[in-house]
Coordinates of C-alpha atoms in Angstrom, one line a residue:
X1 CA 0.0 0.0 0.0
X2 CA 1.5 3.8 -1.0
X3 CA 0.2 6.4 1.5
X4 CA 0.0 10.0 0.6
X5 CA -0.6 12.5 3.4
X6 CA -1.4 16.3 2.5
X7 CA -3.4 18.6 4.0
X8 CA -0.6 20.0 6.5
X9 CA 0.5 23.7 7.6
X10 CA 0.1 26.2 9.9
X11 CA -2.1 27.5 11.6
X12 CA -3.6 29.5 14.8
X13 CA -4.7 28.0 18.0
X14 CA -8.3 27.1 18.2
X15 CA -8.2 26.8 14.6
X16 CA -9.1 23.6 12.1
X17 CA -7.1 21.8 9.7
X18 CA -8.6 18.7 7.9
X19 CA -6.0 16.0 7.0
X20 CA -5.7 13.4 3.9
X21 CA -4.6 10.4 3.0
X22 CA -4.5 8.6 -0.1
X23 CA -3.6 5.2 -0.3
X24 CA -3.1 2.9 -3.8
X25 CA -1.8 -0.3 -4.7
X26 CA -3.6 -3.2 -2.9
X27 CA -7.3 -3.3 -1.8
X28 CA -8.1 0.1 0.6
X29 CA -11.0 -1.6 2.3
X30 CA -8.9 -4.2 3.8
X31 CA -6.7 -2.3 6.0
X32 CA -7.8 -0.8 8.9
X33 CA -6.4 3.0 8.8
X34 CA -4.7 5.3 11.4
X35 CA -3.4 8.6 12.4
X36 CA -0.1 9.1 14.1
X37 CA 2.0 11.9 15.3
X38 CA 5.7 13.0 16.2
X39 CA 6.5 15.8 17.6
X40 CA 10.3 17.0 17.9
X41 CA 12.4 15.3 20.7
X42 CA 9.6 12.4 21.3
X43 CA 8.4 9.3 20.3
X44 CA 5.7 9.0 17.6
X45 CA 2.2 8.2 18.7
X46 CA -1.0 7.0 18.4
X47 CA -3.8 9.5 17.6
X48 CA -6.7 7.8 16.0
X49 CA -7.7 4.8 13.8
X50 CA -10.4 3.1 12.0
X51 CA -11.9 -0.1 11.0
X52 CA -12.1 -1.4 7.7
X53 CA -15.9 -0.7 7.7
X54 CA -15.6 2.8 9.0
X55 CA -17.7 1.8 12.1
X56 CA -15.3 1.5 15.1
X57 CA -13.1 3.8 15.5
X58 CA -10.3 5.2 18.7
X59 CA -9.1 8.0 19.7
X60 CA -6.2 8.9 22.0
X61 CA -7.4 11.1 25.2
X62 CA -5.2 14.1 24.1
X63 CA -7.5 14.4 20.9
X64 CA -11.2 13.2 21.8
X65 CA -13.4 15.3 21.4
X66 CA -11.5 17.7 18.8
X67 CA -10.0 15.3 16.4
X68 CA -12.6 12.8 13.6
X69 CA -11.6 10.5 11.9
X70 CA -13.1 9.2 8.6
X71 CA -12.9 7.2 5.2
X72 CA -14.3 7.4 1.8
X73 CA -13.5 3.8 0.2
X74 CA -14.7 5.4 -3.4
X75 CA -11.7 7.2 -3.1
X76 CA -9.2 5.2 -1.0
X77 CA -8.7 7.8 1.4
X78 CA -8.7 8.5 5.0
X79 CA -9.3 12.2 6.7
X80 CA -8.7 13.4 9.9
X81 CA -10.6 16.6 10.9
X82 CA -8.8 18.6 13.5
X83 CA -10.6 21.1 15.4
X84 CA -9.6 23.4 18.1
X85 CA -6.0 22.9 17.7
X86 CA -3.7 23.3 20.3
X87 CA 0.0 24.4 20.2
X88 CA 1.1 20.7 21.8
X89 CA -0.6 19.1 18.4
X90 CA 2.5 20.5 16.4
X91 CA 3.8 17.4 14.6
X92 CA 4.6 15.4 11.4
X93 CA 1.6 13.7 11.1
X94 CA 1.7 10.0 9.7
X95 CA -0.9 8.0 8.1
X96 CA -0.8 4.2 8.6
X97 CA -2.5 1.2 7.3
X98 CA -2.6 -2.5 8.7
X99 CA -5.0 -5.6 8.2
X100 CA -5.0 -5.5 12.3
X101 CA -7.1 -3.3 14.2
X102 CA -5.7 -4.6 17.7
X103 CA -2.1 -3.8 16.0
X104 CA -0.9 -0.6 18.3
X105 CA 1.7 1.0 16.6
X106 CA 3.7 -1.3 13.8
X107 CA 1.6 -0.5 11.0
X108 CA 3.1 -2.3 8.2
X109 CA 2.4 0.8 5.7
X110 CA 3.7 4.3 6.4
X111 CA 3.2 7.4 4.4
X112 CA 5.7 10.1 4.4
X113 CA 4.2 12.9 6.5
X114 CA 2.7 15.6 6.7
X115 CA 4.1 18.9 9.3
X116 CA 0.8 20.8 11.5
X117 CA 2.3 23.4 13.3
X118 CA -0.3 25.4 15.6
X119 CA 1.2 28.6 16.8
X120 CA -0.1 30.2 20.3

C-alpha cells in the first residue's frame, strides 16, 4: 500500500485543519487506517484509527473530542478533521494502514508525513 498525506500547515490556535490520506496499490477496504504523530524530541504516537468498515473507531485522550476520523473507500482515502488545535498538536503527522485493528503502533504501511504546526 502507497500512502499520501497532505493537507498540513500552519495554523492558529483554536483553529481547524482537515488532514488526507490517499492510499493505492492493494485493496483500501482491507486495511484498517490510522493517524499518528511525532513531535520534535519524542516518540511518535497514536492519535486515532479506524476499521475497515468505517464503524469503530479510537481516539487517544489528548485528541477526543477535537480530532474525527473518517474514510471514503470510493476514493481510497482517509481524513482526519482537527478542530480546536492546540500548540502541543504541532507534529509530522503520519498515516498508517494494517489488516490488524488490535495492531498498536507497527503498522506495516507508512506514508511520508505531513508537518501541523499550531502557533499560540
Amino acid at each position: 500500500v502507497q500512502l499520501v498525506e497532505s493537507g498540513g500547515g500552519l495554523v492558529q490556535a483554536g483553529g481547524s485543519l482537515r488532514l488526507s490520506c490517499a492510499a493505492s496499490g492493494r485493496t483500501f477496504r482491507n486495511y484498517v487506517m490510522g493517524w499518528f504523530r511525532q513531535a520534535p524530541g519524542k516518540e511518535r504516537e497514536f492519535v486515532a484509527k479506524i476499521s475497515q468498515s468505517g464503524v469503530v473507531r479510537h481516539y487517544a485522550d489528548s485528541v477526543k473530542g477535537r480530532f474525527t476520523i473518517s474514510r471514503d473507500s470510493a476514493k481510497n482515502s482517509v481524513y482526519l478533521q482537527m478542530d480546536r488545535l492546540k500548540p502541543e498538536d504541532t507534529a509530522v503527522y503520519y498515516c498508517a494502514a494494517d489488516p490488524n485493528y488490535s495492531k498498536s503502533n507497527s503498522y506495516d504501511y507508512w506514508g511520508q508525513g505531513t508537518q501541523v504546526t499550531v502557533s499560540s
